[in-house]
Short mmCIF file of C-alpha atoms in Angstrom, two decimals:
data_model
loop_
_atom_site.label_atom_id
_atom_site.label_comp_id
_atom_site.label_asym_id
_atom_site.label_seq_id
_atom_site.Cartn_x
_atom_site.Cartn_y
_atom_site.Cartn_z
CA UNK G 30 35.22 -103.51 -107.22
CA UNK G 31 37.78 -104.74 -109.89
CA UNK G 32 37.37 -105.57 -113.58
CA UNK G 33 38.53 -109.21 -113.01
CA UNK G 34 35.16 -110.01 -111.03
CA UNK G 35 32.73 -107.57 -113.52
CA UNK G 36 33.49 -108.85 -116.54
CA UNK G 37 32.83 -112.71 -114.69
CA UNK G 38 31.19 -115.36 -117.85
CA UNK G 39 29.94 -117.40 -114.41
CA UNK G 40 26.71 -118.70 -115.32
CA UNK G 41 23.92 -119.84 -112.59
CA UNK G 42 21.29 -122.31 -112.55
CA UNK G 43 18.89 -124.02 -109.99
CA UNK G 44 19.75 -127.62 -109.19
CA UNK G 45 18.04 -129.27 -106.06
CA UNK G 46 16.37 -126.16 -105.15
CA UNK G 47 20.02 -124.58 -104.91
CA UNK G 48 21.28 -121.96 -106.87
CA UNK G 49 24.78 -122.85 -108.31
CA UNK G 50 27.40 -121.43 -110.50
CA UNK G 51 28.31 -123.05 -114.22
CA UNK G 52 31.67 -121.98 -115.66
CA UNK G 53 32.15 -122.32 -119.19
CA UNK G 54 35.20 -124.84 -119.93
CA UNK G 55 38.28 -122.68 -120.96
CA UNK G 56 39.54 -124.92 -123.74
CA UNK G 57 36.77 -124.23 -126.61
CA UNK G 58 37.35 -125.49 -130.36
CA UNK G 59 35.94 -124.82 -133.56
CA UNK G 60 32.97 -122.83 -134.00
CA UNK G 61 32.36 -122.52 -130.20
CA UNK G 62 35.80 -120.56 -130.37
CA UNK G 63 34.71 -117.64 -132.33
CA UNK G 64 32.07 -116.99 -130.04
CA UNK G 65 32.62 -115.67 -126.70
CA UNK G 66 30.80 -116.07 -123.45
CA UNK G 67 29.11 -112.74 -124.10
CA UNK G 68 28.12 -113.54 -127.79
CA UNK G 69 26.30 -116.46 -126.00
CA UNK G 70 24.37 -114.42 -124.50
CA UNK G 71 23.97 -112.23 -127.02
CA UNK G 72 22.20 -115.07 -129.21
CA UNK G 73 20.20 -116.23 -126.09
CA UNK G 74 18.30 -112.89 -125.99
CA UNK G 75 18.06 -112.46 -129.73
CA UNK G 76 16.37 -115.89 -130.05
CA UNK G 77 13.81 -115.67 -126.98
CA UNK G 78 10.01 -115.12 -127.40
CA UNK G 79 10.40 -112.28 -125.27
CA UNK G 80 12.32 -110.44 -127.28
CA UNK G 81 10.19 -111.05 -130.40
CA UNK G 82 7.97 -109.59 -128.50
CA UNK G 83 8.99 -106.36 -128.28
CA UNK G 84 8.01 -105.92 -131.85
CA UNK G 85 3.88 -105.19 -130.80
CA UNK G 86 5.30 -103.49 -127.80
CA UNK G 87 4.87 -99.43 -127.63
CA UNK G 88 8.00 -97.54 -127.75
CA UNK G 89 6.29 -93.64 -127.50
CA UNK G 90 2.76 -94.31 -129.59
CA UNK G 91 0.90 -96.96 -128.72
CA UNK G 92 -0.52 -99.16 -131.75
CA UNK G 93 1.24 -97.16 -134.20
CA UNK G 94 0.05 -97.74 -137.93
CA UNK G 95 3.27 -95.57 -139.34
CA UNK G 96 5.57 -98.35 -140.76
CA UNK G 97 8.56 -96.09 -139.52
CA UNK G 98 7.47 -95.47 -136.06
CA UNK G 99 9.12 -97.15 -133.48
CA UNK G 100 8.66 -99.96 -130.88
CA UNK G 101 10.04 -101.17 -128.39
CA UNK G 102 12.10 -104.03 -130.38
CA UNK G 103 13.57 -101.47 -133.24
CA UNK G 104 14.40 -98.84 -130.15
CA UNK G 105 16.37 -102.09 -128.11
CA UNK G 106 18.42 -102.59 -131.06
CA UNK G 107 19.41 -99.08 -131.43
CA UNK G 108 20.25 -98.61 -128.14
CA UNK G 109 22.38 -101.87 -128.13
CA UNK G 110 24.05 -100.71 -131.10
CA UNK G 111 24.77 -97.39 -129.16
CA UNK G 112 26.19 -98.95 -126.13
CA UNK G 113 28.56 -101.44 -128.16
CA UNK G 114 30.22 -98.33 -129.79
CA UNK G 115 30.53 -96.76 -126.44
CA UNK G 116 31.87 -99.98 -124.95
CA UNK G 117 34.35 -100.72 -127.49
CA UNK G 118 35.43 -96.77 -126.89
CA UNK G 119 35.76 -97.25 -123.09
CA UNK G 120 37.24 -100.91 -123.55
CA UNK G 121 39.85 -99.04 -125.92
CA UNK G 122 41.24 -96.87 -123.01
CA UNK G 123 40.73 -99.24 -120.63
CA UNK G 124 43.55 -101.53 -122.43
CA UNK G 125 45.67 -98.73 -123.01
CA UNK G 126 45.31 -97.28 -119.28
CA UNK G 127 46.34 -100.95 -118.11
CA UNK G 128 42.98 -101.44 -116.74
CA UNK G 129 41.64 -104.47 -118.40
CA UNK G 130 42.52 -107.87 -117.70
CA UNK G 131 44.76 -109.62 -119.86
CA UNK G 132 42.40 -112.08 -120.19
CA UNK G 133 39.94 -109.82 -121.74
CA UNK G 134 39.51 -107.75 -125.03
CA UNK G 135 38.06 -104.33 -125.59
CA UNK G 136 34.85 -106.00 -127.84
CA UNK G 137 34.39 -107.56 -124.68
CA UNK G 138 33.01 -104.55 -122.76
CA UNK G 139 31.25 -103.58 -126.27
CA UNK G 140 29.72 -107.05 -126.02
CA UNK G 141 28.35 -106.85 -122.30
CA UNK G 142 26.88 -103.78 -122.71
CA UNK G 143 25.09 -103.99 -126.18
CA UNK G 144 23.67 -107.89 -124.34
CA UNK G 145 22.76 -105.36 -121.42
CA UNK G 146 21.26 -102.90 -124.00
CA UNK G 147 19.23 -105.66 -126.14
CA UNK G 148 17.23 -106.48 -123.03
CA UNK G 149 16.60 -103.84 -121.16
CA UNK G 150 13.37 -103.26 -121.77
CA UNK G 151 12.02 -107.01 -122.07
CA UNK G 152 10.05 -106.80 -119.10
CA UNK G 153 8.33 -103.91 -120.27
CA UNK G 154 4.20 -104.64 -120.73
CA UNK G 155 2.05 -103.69 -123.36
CA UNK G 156 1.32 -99.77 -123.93
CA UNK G 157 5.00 -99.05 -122.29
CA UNK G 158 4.89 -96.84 -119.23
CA UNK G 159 0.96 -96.09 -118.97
CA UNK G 160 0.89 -99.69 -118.79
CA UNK G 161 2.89 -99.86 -115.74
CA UNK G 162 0.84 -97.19 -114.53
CA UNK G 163 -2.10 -99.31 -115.24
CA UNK G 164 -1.04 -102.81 -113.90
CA UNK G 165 0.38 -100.22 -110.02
CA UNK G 166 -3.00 -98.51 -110.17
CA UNK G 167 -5.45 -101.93 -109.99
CA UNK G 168 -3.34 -103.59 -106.97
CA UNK G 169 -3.45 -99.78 -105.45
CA UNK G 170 -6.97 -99.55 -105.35
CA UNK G 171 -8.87 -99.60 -101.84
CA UNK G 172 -11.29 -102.18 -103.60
CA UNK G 173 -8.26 -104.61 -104.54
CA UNK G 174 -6.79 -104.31 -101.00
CA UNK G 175 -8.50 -107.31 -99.61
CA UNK G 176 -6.36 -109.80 -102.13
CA UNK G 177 -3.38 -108.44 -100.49
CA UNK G 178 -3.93 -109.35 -97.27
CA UNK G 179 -1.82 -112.28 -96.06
CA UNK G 180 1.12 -110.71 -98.51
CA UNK G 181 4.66 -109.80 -96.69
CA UNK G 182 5.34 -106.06 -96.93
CA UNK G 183 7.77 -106.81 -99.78
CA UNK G 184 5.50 -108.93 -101.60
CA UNK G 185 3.01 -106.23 -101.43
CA UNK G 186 5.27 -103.94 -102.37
CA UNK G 187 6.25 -106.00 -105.95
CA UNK G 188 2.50 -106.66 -106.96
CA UNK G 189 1.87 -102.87 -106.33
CA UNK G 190 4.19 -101.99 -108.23
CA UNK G 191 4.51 -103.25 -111.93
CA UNK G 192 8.55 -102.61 -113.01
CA UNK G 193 9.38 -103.31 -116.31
CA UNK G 194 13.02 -103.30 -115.16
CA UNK G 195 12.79 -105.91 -112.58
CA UNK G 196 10.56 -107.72 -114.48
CA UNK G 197 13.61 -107.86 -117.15
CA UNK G 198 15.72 -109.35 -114.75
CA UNK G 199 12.84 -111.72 -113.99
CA UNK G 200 12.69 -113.12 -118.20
CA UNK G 201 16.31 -113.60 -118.00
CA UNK G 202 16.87 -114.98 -114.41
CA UNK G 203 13.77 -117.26 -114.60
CA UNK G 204 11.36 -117.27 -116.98
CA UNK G 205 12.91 -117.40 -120.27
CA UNK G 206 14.76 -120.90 -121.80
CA UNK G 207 14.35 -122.38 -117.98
CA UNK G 208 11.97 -121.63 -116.72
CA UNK G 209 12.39 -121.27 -112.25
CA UNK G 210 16.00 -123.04 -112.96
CA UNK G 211 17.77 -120.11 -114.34
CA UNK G 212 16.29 -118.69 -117.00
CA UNK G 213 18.66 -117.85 -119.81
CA UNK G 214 21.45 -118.57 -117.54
CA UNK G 215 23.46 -115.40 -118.76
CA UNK G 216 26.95 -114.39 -117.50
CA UNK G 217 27.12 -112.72 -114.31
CA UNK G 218 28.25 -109.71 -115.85
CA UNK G 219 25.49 -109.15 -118.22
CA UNK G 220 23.25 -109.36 -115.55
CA UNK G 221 25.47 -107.03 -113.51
CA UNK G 222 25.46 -104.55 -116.04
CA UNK G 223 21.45 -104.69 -116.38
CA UNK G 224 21.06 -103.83 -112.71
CA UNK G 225 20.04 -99.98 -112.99
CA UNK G 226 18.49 -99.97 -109.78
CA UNK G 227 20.15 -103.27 -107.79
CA UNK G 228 17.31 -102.88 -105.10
CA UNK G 229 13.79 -104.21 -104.16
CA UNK G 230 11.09 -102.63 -103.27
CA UNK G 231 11.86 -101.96 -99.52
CA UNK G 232 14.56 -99.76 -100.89
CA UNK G 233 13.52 -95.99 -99.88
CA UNK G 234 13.16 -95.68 -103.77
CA UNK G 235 12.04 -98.77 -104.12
CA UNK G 236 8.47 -98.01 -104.97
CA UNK G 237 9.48 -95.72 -108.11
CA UNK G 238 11.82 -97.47 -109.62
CA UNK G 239 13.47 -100.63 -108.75
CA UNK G 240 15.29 -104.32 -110.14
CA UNK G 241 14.68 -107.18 -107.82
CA UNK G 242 11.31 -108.56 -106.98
CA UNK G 243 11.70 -110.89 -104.24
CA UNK G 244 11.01 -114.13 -106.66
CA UNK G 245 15.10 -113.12 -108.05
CA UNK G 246 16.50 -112.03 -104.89
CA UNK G 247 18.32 -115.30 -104.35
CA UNK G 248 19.53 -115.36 -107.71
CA UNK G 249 21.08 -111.62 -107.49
CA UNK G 250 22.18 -112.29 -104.16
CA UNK G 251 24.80 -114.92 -105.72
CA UNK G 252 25.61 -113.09 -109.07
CA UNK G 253 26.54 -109.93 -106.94
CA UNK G 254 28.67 -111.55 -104.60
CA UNK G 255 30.12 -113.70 -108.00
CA UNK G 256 30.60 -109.74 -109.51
CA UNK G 257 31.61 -107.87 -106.19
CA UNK G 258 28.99 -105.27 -106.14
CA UNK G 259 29.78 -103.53 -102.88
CA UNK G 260 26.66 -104.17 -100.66
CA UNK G 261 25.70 -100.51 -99.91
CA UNK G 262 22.39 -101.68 -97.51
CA UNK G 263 19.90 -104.57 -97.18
CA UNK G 264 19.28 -106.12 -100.49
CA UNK G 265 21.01 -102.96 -101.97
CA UNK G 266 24.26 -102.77 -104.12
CA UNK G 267 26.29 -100.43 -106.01
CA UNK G 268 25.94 -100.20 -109.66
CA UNK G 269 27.86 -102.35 -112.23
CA UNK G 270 29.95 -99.94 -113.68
CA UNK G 271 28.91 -100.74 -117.12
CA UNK G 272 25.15 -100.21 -116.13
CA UNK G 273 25.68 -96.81 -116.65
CA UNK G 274 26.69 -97.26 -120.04
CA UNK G 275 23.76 -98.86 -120.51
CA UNK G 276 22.18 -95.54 -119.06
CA UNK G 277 23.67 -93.42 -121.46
CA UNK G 278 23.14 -95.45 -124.86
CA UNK G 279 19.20 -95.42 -123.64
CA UNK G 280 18.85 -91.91 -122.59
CA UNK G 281 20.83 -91.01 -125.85
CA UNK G 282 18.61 -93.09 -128.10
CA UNK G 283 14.88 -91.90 -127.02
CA UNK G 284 16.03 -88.46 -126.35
CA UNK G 285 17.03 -88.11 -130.22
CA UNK G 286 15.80 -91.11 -131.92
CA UNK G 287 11.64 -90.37 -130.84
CA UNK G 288 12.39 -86.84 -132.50
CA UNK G 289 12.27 -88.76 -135.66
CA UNK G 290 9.07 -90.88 -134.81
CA UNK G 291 7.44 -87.51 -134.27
CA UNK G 292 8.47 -86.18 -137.76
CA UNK G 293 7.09 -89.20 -139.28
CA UNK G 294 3.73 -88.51 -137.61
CA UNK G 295 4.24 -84.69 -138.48
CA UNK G 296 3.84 -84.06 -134.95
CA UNK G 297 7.52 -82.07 -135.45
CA UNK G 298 8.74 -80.58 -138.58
CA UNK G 299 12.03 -81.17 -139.70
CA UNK G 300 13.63 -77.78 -139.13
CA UNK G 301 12.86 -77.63 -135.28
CA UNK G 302 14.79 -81.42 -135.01
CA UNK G 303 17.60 -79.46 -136.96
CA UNK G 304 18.03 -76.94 -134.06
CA UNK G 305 17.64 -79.24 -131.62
CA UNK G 306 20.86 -81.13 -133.17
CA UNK G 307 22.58 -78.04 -134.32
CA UNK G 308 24.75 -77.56 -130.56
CA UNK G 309 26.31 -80.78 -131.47
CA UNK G 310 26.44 -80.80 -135.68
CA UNK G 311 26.83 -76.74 -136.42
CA UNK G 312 30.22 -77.75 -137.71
CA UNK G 313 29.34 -80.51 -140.25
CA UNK G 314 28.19 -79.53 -143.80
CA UNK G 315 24.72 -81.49 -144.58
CA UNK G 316 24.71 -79.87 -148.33
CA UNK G 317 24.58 -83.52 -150.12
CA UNK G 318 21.49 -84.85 -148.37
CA UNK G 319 18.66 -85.10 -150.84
CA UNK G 320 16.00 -83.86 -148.79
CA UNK G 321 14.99 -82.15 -145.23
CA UNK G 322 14.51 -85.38 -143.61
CA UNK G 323 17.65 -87.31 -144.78
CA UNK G 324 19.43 -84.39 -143.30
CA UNK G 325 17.88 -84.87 -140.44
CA UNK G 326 19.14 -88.29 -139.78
CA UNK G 327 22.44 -87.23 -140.98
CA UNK G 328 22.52 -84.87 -138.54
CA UNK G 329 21.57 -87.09 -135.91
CA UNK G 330 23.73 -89.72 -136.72
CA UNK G 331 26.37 -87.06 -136.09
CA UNK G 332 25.03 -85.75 -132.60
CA UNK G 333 24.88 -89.91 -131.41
CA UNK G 334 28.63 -89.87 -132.96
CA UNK G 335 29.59 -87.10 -130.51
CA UNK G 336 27.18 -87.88 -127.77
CA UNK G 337 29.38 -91.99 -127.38
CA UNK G 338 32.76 -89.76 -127.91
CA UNK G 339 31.83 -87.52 -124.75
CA UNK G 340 29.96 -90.10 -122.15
CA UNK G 341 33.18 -92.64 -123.09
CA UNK G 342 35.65 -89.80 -122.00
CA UNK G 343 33.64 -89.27 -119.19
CA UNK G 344 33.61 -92.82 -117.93
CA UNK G 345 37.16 -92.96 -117.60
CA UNK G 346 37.73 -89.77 -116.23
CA UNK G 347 35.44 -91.02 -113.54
CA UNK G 348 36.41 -94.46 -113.10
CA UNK G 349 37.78 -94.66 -109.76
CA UNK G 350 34.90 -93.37 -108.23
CA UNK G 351 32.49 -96.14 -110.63
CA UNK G 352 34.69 -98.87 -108.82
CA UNK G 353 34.47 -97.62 -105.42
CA UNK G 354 30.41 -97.22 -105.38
CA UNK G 355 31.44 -93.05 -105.27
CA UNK G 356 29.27 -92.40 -108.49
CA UNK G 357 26.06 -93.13 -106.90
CA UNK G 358 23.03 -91.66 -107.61
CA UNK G 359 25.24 -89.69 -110.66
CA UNK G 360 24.48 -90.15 -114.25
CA UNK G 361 27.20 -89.68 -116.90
CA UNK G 362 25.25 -87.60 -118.86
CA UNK G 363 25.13 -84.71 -116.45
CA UNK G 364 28.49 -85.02 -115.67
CA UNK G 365 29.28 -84.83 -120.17
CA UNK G 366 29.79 -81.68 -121.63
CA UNK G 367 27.14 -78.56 -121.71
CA UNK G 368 27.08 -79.35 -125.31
CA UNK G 369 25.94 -82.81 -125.11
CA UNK G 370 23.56 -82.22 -121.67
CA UNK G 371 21.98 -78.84 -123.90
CA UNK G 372 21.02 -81.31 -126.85
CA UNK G 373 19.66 -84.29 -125.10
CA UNK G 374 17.70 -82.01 -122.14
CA UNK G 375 16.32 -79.94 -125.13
CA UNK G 376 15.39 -82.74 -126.94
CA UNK G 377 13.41 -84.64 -123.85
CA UNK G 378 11.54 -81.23 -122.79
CA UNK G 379 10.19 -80.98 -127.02
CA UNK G 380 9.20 -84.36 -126.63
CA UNK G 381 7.57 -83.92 -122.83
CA UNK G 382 5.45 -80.52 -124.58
CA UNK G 383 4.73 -81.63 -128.15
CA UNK G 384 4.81 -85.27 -128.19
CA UNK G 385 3.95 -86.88 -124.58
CA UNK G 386 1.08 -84.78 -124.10
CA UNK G 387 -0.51 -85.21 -128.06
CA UNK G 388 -4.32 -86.11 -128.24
CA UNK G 389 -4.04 -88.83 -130.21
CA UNK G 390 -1.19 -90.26 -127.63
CA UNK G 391 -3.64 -89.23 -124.91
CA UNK G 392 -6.81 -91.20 -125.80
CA UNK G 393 -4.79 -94.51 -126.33
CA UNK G 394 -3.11 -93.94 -122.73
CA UNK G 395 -6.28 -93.30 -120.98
CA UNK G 396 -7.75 -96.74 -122.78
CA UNK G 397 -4.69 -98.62 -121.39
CA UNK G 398 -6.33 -98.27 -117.72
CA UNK G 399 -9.62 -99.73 -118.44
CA UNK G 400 -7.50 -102.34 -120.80
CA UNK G 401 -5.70 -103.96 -118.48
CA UNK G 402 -8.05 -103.37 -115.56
CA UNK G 403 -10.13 -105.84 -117.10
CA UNK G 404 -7.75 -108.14 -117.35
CA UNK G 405 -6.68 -108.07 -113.57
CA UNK G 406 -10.45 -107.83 -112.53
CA UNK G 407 -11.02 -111.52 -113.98
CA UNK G 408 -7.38 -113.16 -113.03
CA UNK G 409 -6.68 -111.82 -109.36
CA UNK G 410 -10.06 -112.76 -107.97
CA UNK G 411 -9.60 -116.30 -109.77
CA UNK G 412 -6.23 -117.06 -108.02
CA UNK G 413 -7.31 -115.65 -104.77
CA UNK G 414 -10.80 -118.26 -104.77
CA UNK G 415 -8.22 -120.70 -105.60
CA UNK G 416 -5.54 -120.23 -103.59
CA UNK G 417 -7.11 -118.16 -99.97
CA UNK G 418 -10.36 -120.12 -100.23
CA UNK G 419 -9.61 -123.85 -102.06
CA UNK G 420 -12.05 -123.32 -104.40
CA UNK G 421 -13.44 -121.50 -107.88
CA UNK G 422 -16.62 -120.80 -109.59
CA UNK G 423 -16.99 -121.86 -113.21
CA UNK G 424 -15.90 -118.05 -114.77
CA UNK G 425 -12.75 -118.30 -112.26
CA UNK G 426 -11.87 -121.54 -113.11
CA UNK G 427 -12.01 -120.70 -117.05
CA UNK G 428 -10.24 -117.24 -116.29
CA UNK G 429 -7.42 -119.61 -114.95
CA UNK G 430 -7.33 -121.62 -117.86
CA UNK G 431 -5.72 -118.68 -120.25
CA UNK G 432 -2.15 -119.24 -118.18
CA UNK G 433 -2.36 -123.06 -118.74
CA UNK G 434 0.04 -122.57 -121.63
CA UNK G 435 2.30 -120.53 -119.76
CA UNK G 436 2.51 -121.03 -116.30
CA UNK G 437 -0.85 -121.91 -114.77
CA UNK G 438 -2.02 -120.98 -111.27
CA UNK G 439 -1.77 -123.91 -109.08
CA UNK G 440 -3.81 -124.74 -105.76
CA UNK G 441 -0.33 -124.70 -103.65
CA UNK G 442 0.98 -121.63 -104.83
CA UNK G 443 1.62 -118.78 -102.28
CA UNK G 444 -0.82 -115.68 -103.23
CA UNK G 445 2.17 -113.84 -103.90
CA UNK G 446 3.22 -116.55 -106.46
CA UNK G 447 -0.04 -117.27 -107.92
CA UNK G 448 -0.12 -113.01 -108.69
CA UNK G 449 3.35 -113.01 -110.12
CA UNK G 450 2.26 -115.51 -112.69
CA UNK G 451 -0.69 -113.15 -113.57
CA UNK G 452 1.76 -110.17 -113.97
CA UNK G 453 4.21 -112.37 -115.78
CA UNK G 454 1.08 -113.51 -117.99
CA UNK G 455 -0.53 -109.79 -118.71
CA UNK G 456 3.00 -107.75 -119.07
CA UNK G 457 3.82 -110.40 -121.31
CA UNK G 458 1.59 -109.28 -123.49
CA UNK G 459 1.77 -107.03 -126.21
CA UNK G 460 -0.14 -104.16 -127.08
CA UNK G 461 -2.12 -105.82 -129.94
CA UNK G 462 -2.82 -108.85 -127.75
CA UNK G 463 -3.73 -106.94 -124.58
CA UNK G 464 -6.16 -104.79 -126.65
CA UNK G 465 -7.95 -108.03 -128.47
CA UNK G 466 -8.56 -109.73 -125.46
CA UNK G 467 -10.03 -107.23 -123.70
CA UNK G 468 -12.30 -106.62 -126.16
CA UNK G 469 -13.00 -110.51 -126.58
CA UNK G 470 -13.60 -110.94 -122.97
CA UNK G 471 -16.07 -107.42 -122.53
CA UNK G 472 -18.14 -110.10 -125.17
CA UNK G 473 -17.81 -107.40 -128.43
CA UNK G 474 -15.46 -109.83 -129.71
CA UNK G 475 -18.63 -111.93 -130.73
CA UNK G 476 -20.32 -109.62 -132.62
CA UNK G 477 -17.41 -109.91 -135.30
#
């Protein structure tokens, strides 16, 4: 792989059922030439409902009432702002190493990977991961396995299993701006970079965690040969390089920044975040900070500070083997110093025993089954009438009416079509919307 194909502003779109490339003209004037390819797409994710989303989305505590707590919008803009810094680091050394194309700047990598950052988690449905959990466990069940018969072992595959990073890719590649003709048409590089796991579900990992349902195969097949991912297997490619920046600005952000969520809740008390942080800040004097918990953020402002220094040095000391597909199945974390690694592994096992496992956290996560369940229990058996049988009942046929104003279930629809739409519909949701119509469909909602 070379920097000259991964850092491609090639754009694609559907046009006569064919997927084809749109290059931005070089010769841009004005306004249009203060803002780069990148900042495009920057703007397009800002701007879509998806991301607005995010806002009633969980991030750790689901339907938190704590105005500081938070979700899944606040945490995508802190971990974009994260990998920018680290990207403008690496695309610093890059220039002076003689890596980067003259073509290019070092805000460009900054740009691609804070775009990469900002949506990262749009596919991600209400309650967070429970609700994953949730949306795998219904199609799972040995009762639901009848309305999967017909399905392709792939297909099955991406109905069993909810991912809220392939369903990312899916809002940008085809839902979003336009809709089944591109999406948000993004540069082929952003996309790159937002491939963590640039597999499908018949990968041997594929059912844990994975980026391409079959509905964006097609798609990724052309941005990856556009990008010159080296195809490591059947609809399987090596990482972006700048995907694992991506990596790093997340891991860094919910490893430290949820610390502070749990102070807020007084789940954690200041002093225990303190030596948490202290590997990485024991050397910077705190003595102006007016109180315990503006320390606290000083302090971690300072351990992000030398978290981006480290994973940046470690990029380029490892960037021949990013380029040749070498670094698989590697983090650049665990490669960082035992300073760094100490922190963040210290923070994520405080947050796995005091936080994760909290009553309060508990109750909403075991409501999040029953939640969605519902849900899925009047949709799926709608679309299958309509679709396996050419017919509905009058319950199925007003069940099918909710995703008339997004993208209804039609008679000629595949199964496997007709259940992506209901996943698109219910992971669209967020956690306040999921919760109210459950309860307005279980008929409480009328007692109000």
């Amino acid at each position: 792989m070379n920097w000259q194909n991964l850092l491609s502003t090639t754009r694609f779109r559907m046009k006569d059922g064919e997927i084809v490339p749109t290059v931005t003209p070089s010769t841009q004037e004005g306004a249009d030439a203060l803002r780069t390819d990148f900042h495009i797409d920057y703007d397009r994710v800002v701007f879509s409902g998806a991301f607005r989303r995010l806002g009633r989305k969980t991030q750790v505590h689901p339907l938190a009432e704590h105005d500081l707590t938070h979700n899944r919008l606040t945490h995508s803009v802190e971990v974009a702002s994260v990998g920018r810094s680290l990207g403008n680091r690496v695309g610093v050394m890059l220039q002076a190493g003689g890596f980067l194309p003259s073509e290019n700047t070092p805000g460009d990598i900054g740009s691609v990977v804070q775009v990469a950052c900002l949506a990262h988690d749009l596919g991600n449905p209400p309650f967070g991961h429970t609700g994953e959990d949730a949306l795998r466990d219904w199609f799972r069940r040995p009762e639901n396995s009848r309305y999967l018969q017909g399905l392709s072992e792939a297909e099955r595959n991406d109905v069993q299993t909810y991912e809220g990073n392939a369903h990312s890719l899916r809002i940008l590649a085809s839902l979003e701006m336009y809709r089944n003709k591109g999406g948000m048409r993004l540069t082929a590089a952003t996309i790159g970079t937002l491939l963590k796991y640039p597999w499908t579900t018949l990968h041997p990992n594929g059912r844990k965690k994975f980026n391409i349902y079959q509905t964006e195969l097609p798609f990724i097949e052309c941005v990856a040969e556009e990008l010159g991912l080296l195809r490591l297997g059947t609809h399987h490619w090596a990482r972006h390089p700048l995907s694992y920046l991506m990596e790093a600005a997340d891991d860094i952000c919910y490893a430290l920044l949820d610390l502070e969520d749990a102070v807020e809740l007084d789940l954690l008390s200041d002093t225990e975040v303190e030596s948490i942080l202290s590997e990485l800040t024991f050397t910077e004097s705190t003595w102006h900070a007016q109180s315990s918990r503006q320390r606290c953020a000083m302090l971690r402002g300072i351990a992000i500070g030398r978290a981006i220094e480290d994973v940046a040095q470690t990029f380029i000391m490892h960037q021949s083997d990013l380029l040749t597909g070498r670094f698989q199945g590697k983090d650049l974390i665990a490669l960082c110093s035992p300073e760094v690694q100490n922190t963040l592994e210290k923070a994520k096992e405080l947050a796995r025993t005091r936080i994760f496992r909290h009553h309060t956290k508990l109750i909403t996560e075991i409501a999040t089954f029953p939640c969605l369940g519902m849900l899925l229990d009047l949709l799926v058996p709608a679309a299958h009438a309509l679709i396996a049988h050419g017919r509905t009942d009058i319950r199925q046929s007003l069940a099918l009416d909710l995703l008339k104003n997004d993208d209804p279930v039609l008679p000629d629809d595949t199964l496997y079509q007709a259940y992506m739409k209901i996943l698109d519909f219910v992971g669209g949701m967020t956690d306040n919307k999921a919760a109210q119509m459950a309860q307005d469909l279980s008929g409480l909602g009328m007692l109000r």
